[in-house]
One Martini backbone bead per residue (centre of mass of N, CA, C, O) as a GRO file, in nm:
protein
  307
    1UNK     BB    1  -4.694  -5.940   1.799
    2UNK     BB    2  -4.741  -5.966   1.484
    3UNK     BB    3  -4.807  -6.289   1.493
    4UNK     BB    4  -5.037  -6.301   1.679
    5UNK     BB    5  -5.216  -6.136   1.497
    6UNK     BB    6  -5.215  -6.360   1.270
    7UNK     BB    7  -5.320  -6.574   1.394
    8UNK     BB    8  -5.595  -6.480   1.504
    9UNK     BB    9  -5.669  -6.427   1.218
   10UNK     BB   10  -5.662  -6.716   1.148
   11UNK     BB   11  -5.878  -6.835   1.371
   12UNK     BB   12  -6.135  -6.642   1.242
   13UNK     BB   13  -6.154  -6.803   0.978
   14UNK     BB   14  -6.162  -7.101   1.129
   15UNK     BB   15  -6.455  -6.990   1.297
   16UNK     BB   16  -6.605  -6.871   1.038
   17UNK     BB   17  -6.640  -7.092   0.884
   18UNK     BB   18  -6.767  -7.310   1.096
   19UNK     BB   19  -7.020  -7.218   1.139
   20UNK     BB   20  -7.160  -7.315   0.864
   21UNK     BB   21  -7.059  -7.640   0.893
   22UNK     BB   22  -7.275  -7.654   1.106
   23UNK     BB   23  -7.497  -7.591   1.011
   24UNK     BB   24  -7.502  -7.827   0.830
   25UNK     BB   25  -7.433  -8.085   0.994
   26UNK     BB   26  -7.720  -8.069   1.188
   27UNK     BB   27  -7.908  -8.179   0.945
   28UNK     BB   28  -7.837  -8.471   1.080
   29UNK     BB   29  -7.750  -8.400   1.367
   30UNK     BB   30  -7.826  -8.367   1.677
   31UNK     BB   31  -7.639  -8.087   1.845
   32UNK     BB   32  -7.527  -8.222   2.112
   33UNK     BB   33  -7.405  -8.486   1.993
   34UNK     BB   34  -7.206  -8.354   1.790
   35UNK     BB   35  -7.070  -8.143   2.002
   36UNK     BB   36  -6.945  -8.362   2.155
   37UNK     BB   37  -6.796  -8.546   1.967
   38UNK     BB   38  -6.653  -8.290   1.827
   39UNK     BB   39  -6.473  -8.246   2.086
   40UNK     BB   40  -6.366  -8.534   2.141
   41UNK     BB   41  -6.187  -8.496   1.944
   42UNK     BB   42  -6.045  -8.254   1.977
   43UNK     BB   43  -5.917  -8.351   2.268
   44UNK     BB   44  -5.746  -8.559   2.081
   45UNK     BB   45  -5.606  -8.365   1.958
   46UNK     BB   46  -5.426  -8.184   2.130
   47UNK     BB   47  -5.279  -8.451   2.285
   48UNK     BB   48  -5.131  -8.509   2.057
   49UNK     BB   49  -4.991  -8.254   1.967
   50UNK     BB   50  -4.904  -8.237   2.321
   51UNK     BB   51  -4.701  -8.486   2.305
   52UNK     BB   52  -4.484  -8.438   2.076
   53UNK     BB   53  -4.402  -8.141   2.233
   54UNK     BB   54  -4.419  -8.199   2.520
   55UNK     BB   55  -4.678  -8.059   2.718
   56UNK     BB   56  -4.752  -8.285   2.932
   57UNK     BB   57  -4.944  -8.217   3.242
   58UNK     BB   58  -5.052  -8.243   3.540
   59UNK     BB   59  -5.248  -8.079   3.726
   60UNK     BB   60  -5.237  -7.805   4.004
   61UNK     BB   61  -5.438  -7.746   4.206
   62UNK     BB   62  -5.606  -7.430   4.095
   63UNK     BB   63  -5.595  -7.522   3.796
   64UNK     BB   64  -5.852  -7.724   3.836
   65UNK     BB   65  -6.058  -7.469   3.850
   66UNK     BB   66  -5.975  -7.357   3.575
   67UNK     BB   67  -6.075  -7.625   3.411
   68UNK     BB   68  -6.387  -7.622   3.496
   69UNK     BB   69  -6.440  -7.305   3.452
   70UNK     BB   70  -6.408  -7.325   3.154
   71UNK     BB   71  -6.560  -7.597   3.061
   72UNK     BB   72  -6.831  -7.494   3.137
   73UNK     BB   73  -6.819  -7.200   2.944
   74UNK     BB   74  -6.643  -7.277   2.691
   75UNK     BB   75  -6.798  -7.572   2.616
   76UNK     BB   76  -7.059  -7.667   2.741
   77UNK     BB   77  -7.239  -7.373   2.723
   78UNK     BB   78  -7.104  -7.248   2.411
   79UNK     BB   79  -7.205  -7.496   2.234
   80UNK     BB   80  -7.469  -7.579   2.310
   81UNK     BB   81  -7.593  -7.302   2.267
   82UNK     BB   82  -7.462  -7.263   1.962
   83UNK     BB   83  -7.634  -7.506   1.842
   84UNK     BB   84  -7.951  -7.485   1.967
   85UNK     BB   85  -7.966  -7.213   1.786
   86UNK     BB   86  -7.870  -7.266   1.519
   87UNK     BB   87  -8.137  -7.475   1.453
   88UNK     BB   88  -8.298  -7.139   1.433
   89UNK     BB   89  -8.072  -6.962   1.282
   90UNK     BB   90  -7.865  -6.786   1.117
   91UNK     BB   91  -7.550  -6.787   0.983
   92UNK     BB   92  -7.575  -6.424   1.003
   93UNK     BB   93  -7.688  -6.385   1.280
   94UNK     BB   94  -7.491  -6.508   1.474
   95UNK     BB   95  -7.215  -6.362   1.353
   96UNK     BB   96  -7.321  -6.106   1.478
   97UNK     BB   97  -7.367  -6.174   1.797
   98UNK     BB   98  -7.086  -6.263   1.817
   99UNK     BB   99  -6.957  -5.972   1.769
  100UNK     BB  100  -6.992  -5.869   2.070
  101UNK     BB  101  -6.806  -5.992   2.268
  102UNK     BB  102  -6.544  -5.759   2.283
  103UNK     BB  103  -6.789  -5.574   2.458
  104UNK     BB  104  -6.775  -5.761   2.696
  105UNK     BB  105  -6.506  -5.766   2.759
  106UNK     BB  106  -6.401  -5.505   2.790
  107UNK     BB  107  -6.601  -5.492   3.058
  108UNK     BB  108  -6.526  -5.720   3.229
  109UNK     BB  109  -6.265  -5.642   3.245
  110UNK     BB  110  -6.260  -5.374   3.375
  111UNK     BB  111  -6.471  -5.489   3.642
  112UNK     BB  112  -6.260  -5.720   3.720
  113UNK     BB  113  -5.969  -5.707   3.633
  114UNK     BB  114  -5.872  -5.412   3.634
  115UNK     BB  115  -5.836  -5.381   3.294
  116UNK     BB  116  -5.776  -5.103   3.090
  117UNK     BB  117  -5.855  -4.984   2.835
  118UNK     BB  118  -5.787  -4.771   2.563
  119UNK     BB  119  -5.921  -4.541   2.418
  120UNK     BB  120  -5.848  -4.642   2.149
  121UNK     BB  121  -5.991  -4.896   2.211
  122UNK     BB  122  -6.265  -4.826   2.276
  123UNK     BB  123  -6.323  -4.738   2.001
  124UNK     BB  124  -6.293  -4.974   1.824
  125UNK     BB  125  -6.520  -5.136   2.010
  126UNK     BB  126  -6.739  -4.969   1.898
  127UNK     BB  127  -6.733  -4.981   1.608
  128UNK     BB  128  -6.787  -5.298   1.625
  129UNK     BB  129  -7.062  -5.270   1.767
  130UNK     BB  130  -7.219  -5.091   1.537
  131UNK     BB  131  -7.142  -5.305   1.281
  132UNK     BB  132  -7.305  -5.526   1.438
  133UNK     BB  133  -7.604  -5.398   1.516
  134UNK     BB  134  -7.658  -5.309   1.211
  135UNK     BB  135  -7.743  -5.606   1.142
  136UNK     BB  136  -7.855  -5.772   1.382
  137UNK     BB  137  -8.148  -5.505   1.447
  138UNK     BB  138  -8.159  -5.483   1.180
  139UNK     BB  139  -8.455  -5.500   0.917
  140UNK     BB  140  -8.555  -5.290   0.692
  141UNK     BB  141  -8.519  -5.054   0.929
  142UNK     BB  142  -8.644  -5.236   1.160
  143UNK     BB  143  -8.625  -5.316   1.524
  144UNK     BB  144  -8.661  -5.687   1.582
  145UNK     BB  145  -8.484  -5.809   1.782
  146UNK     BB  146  -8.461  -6.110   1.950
  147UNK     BB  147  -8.446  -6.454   1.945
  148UNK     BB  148  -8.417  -6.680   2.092
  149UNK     BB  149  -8.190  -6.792   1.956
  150UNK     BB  150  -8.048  -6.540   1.987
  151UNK     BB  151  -8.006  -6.584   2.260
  152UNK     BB  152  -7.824  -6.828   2.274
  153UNK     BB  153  -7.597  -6.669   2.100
  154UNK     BB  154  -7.516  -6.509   2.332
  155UNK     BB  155  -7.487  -6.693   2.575
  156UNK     BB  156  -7.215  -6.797   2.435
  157UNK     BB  157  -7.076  -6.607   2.414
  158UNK     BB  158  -7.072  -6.497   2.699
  159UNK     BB  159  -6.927  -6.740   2.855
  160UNK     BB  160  -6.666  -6.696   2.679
  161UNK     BB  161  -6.594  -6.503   2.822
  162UNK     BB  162  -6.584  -6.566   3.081
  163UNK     BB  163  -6.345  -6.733   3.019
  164UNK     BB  164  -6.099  -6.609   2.922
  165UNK     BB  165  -6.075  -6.459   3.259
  166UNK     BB  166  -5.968  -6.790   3.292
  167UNK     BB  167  -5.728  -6.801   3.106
  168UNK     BB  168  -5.572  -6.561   3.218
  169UNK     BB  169  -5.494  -6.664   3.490
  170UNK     BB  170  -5.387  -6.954   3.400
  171UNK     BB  171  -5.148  -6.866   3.197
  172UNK     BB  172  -4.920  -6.820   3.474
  173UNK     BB  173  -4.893  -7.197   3.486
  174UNK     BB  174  -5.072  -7.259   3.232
  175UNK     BB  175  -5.041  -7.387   2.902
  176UNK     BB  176  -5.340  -7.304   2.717
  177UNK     BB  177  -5.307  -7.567   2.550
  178UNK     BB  178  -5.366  -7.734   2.748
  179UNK     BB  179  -5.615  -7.636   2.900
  180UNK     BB  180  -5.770  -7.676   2.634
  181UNK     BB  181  -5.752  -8.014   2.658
  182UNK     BB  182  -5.926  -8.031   2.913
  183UNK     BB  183  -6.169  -7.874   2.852
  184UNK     BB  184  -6.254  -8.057   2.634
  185UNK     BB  185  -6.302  -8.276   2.781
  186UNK     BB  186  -6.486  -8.246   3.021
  187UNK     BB  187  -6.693  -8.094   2.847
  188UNK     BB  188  -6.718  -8.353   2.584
  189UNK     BB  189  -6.916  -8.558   2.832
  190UNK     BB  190  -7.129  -8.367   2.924
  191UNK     BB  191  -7.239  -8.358   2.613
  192UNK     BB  192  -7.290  -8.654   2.575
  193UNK     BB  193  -7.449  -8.698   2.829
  194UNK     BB  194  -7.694  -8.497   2.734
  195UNK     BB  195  -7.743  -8.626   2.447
  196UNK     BB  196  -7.858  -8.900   2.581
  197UNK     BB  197  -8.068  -8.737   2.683
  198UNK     BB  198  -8.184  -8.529   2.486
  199UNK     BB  199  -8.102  -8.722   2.238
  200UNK     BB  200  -8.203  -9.006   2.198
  201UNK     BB  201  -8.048  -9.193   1.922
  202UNK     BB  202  -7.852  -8.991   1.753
  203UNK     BB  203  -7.599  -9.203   1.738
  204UNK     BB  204  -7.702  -9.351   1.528
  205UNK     BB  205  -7.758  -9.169   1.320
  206UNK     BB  206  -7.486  -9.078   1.291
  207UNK     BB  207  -7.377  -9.380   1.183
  208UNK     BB  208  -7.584  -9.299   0.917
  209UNK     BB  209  -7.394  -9.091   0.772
  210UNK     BB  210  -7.228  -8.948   0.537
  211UNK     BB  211  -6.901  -8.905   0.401
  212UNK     BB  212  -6.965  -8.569   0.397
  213UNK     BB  213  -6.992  -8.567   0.712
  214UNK     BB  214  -6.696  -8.664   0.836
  215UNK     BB  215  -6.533  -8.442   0.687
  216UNK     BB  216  -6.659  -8.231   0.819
  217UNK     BB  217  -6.627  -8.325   1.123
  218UNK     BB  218  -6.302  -8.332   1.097
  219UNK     BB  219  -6.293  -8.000   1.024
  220UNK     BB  220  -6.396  -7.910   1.278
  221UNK     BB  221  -6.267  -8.054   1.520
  222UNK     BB  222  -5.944  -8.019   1.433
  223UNK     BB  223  -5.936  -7.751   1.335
  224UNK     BB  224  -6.174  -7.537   1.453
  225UNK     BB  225  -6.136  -7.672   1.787
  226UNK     BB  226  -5.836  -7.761   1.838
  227UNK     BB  227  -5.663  -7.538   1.698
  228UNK     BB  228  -5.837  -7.262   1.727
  229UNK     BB  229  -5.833  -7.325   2.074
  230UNK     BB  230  -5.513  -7.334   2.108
  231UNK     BB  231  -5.429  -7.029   1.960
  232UNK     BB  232  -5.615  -6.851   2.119
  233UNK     BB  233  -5.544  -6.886   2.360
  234UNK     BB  234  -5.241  -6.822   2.358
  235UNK     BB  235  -5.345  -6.501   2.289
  236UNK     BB  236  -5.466  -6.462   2.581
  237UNK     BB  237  -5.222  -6.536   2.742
  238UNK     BB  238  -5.044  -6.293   2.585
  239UNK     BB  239  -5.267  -6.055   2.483
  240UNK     BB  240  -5.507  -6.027   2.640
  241UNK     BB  241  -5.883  -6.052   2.630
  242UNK     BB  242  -5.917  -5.764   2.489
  243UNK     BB  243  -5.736  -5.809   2.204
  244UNK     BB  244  -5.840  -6.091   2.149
  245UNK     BB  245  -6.149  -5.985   2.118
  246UNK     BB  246  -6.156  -5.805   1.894
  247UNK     BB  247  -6.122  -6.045   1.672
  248UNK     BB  248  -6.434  -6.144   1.701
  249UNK     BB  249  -6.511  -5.982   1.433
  250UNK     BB  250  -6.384  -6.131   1.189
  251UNK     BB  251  -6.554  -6.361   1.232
  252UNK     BB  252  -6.826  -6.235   1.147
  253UNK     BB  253  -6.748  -6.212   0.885
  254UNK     BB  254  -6.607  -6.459   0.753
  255UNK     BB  255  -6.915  -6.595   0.878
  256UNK     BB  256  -7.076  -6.459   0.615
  257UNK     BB  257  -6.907  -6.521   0.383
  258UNK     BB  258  -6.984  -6.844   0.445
  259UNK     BB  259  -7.285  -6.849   0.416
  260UNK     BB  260  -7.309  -6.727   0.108
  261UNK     BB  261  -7.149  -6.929  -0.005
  262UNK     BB  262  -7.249  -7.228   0.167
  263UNK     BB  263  -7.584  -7.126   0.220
  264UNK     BB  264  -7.688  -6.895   0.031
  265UNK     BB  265  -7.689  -6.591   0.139
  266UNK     BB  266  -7.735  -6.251   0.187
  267UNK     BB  267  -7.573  -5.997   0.085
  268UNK     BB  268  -7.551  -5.659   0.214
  269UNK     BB  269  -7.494  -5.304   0.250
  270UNK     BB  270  -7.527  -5.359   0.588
  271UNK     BB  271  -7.270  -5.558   0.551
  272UNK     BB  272  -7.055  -5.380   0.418
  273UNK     BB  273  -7.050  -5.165   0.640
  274UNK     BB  274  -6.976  -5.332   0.885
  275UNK     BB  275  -6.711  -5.418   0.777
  276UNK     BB  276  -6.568  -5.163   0.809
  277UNK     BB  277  -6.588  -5.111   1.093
  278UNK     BB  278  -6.510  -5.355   1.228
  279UNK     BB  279  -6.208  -5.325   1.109
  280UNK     BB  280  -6.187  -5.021   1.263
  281UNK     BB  281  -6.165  -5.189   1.526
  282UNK     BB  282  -5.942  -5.374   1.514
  283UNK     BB  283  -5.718  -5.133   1.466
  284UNK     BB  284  -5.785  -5.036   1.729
  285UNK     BB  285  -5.836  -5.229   1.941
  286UNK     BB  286  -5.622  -5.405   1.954
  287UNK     BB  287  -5.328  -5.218   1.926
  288UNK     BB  288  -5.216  -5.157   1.596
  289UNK     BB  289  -5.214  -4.856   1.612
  290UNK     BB  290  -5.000  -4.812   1.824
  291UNK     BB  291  -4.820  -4.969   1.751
  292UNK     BB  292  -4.728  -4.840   1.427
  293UNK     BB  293  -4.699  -4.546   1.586
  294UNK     BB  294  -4.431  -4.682   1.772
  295UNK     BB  295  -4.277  -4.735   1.531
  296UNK     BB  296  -4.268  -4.459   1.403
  297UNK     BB  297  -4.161  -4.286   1.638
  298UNK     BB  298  -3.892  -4.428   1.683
  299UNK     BB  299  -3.783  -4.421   1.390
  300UNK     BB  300  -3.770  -4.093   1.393
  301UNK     BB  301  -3.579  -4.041   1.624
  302UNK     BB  302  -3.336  -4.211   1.545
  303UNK     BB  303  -3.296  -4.031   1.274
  304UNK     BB  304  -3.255  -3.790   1.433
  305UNK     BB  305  -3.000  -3.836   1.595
  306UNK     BB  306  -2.826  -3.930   1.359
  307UNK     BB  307  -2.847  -3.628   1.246
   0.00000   0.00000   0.00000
């Protein structure tokens, strides 16, 4: 277990940094257009690294629909709105909005998939979701509301939220990593179809910008949605959408942190507060301190039997 969450958290780096890169990225080419063609890149990455592993085959039944309704909620609805919202919202608005993710997860699955988190997990929970609205809705002390961009940047986490408990139900048949090969292929089908229509002329503008707009392309498309959507699904079907949700908070920081160092935003003490709430969030909502609490009372159990 304690592999699945260094991992985990491996992957909130690499989507925390993944963030203010698109931020950047977008820069040159429109939303729609950058966010299809970086999928399909995505996409043709995880199946060169699950053919390698041996791990590829056509889906049967019902996998096909739990295919269909991941690609459309985790990649098609969650990169679109995250794309169109970031070219309008600050990399530091975004990165805390989307920290809301866990405190979704945590309700959907309860009210949908009937799988109660416990108490301590409910705390660490709050914690996150407090870390998170104090600096996401507030400005200088005055409640500020979301704004259009902003609204985009929640319907994203929200899909893909509502993606995970359809993660979680496929990964019983279908192997996590390929399910995510499939979605992303043909998500990113559909959004560079939507960016034809919706922003005629940009895969040319694309195909005209610097050598290092191509290396941040390929450091997004293969490390941050290939690599980085392949462990995480994989750890949602392993320990299920709640806990592995907990860990979007790290996102948060993460991303926080890569907005200041690579977009030169400003952190504030209110962001270093939210910080500590996060963690303090992570840590118990994930599971991790319950976990670390049962294997020190096994270990005094067993040393007193000994004596």
């Amino acid at each position: 277990m304690t592999k699945v969450y260094v991992i985990t958290v491996l992957v909130m780096f690499l989507w925390g940094m993944n963030l203010p890169l698109l931020k950047y990225l977008l820069t040159f080419v429109g939303p729609i257009t950058l966010t299809g063609f970086r999928i399909l890149l995505a996409a043709i990455s995880v199946f060169v690294i699950l053919s390698v592993m041996g791990l590829v085959r056509l889906p049967r039944g019902k996998e096909w629909l739990y295919i269909f309704g991941g690609a459309l909620l985790n990649v098609t609805m969650h990169h679109y709105f995250l794309n169109v919202g970031l070219t309008e919202t600050s990399g530091t608005s975004a990165g805390l909005i989307l920290g809301t993710g866990p405190v979704l997860t945590a309700v959907l699955t309860a009210l949908i998939l009937r799988n109660y988190p416990s108490r301590l997990q409910w705390v660490g929970v709050a914690f996150g979701f407090v870390g998170v609205s104090s600096v996401t809705l507030l400005n200088g002390g005055e409640f500020t509301g979301l704004s259009m961009a902003d609204s985009f940047i929640f319907i994203a986490i929200l899909t893909q939220v509502l993606s995970f408990l359809i993660i979680a139900k496929a990964a019983r048949t279908l192997d996590p990593r390929l399910l995510t090969g499939y979605m992303l292929l043909i998500g990113s089908v559909v959004l560079i179809v939507l960016g034809f229509i919706q922003e005629p002329g940009e895969w040319r503008v694309m195909l005209e910008t610097p050598p290092k707009f191509w290396l941040g392309f390929a450091a997004s498309g293969i490390i941050g949605t290939a690599i980085g959507h392949m462990l995480y699904n994989a750890a949602v079907g392993e320990i299920g959408p709640t806990k592995a949700a907990i860990f979007i908070n790290l996102n948060t920081l993460f991303s926080l942190l890569g907005s200041v160092v690579f977009l030169g935003e400003s952190l504030t003490m209110r962001h270093l507060f939210a910080f500590v709430l996060i963690i303090i969030g992570v840590i118990l909502g994930s599971g991790a301190a319950q976990d670390l609490w049962k294997a020190k009372k096994q270990k005094r159990d067993e040393m007193e039997r000994m004596s």
